[in-house]
Amino acid sequence: MSASEVVRRYANSLLDAAAEAGPGIEAVRSDMEGLTATLDASADLRDFLRNRLVDVQLVETTLERIFTDKVEPLVLNFLRLLARRGRAALIAEIAVACVEILDERSGVRTAEVRSAIELNPEQLEGLRQRLAAYSGGEIRLQAEVDPTLRGGVVARLGDTVFDGTLDMYLTKLHRRLRGAR
């Protein structure tokens, strides 16, 4: 079984437990988003969880100390389970997968957007609306600045890539001019 299959299986298990007897899906979504933000902000914590030389009991205790009273009891028990099974290194991926699965279930798709400069809120909203019209559903944008782009935007929605970069424009222009001979 591949790592991504393991991640999705754990994520689905947590979401199923939350739906059946737990605090509810939205509480778990909030906890997973908070967990992702915490791990993104702390390289030390990420490195600690990925270190296979650290005793699993120490990992479990550390997770309890950090997240007790900050996440739902179901989520805390889930983190303990991952620590006990030696899967703490997957916590960040599982948290992201939970949010993605919830988005899939509710029909929300995520588009990854790379741009040469930071886009303002109006530009992001216009891009989101165009992608929503294209896909026929709700879109959540993940935008990032890519300094390797000379100009423009690249958007990825599932397997479809929309390349509106300066390099692509120049390539198309070059092809047209070569074909005009």
mmCIF file of C-alpha atoms in Angstrom, residues 13 16 22 49 58 71-72 79 93 95 103 117 152 163 180:
data_model
loop_
_atom_site.group_PDB
_atom_site.id
_atom_site.type_symbol
_atom_site.label_atom_id
_atom_site.label_comp_id
_atom_site.label_asym_id
_atom_site.label_seq_id
_atom_site.Cartn_x
_atom_site.Cartn_y
_atom_site.Cartn_z
ATOM 1 C CA SER A 13 -11.290 6.752 9.332
ATOM 2 C CA ASP A 16 -16.084 8.577 9.593
ATOM 3 C CA GLY A 22 -17.742 12.380 17.374
ATOM 4 C CA LEU A 49 7.419 14.025 14.367
ATOM 5 C CA LEU A 58 7.694 10.504 23.903
ATOM 6 C CA VAL A 71 -8.436 20.022 19.708
ATOM 7 C CA GLU A 72 -11.476 17.810 20.081
ATOM 8 C CA LEU A 79 -3.079 11.750 17.250
ATOM 9 C CA GLU A 93 -0.343 14.822 5.339
ATOM 10 C CA ALA A 95 -4.544 16.719 8.242
ATOM 11 C CA ASP A 103 -13.967 19.489 0.191
ATOM 12 C CA ILE A 117 3.860 38.549 -8.078
ATOM 13 C CA GLY A 152 1.568 35.890 -15.438
ATOM 14 C CA ASP A 163 -0.803 28.523 -18.311
ATOM 15 C CA ALA A 180 3.662 32.472 -41.014
#
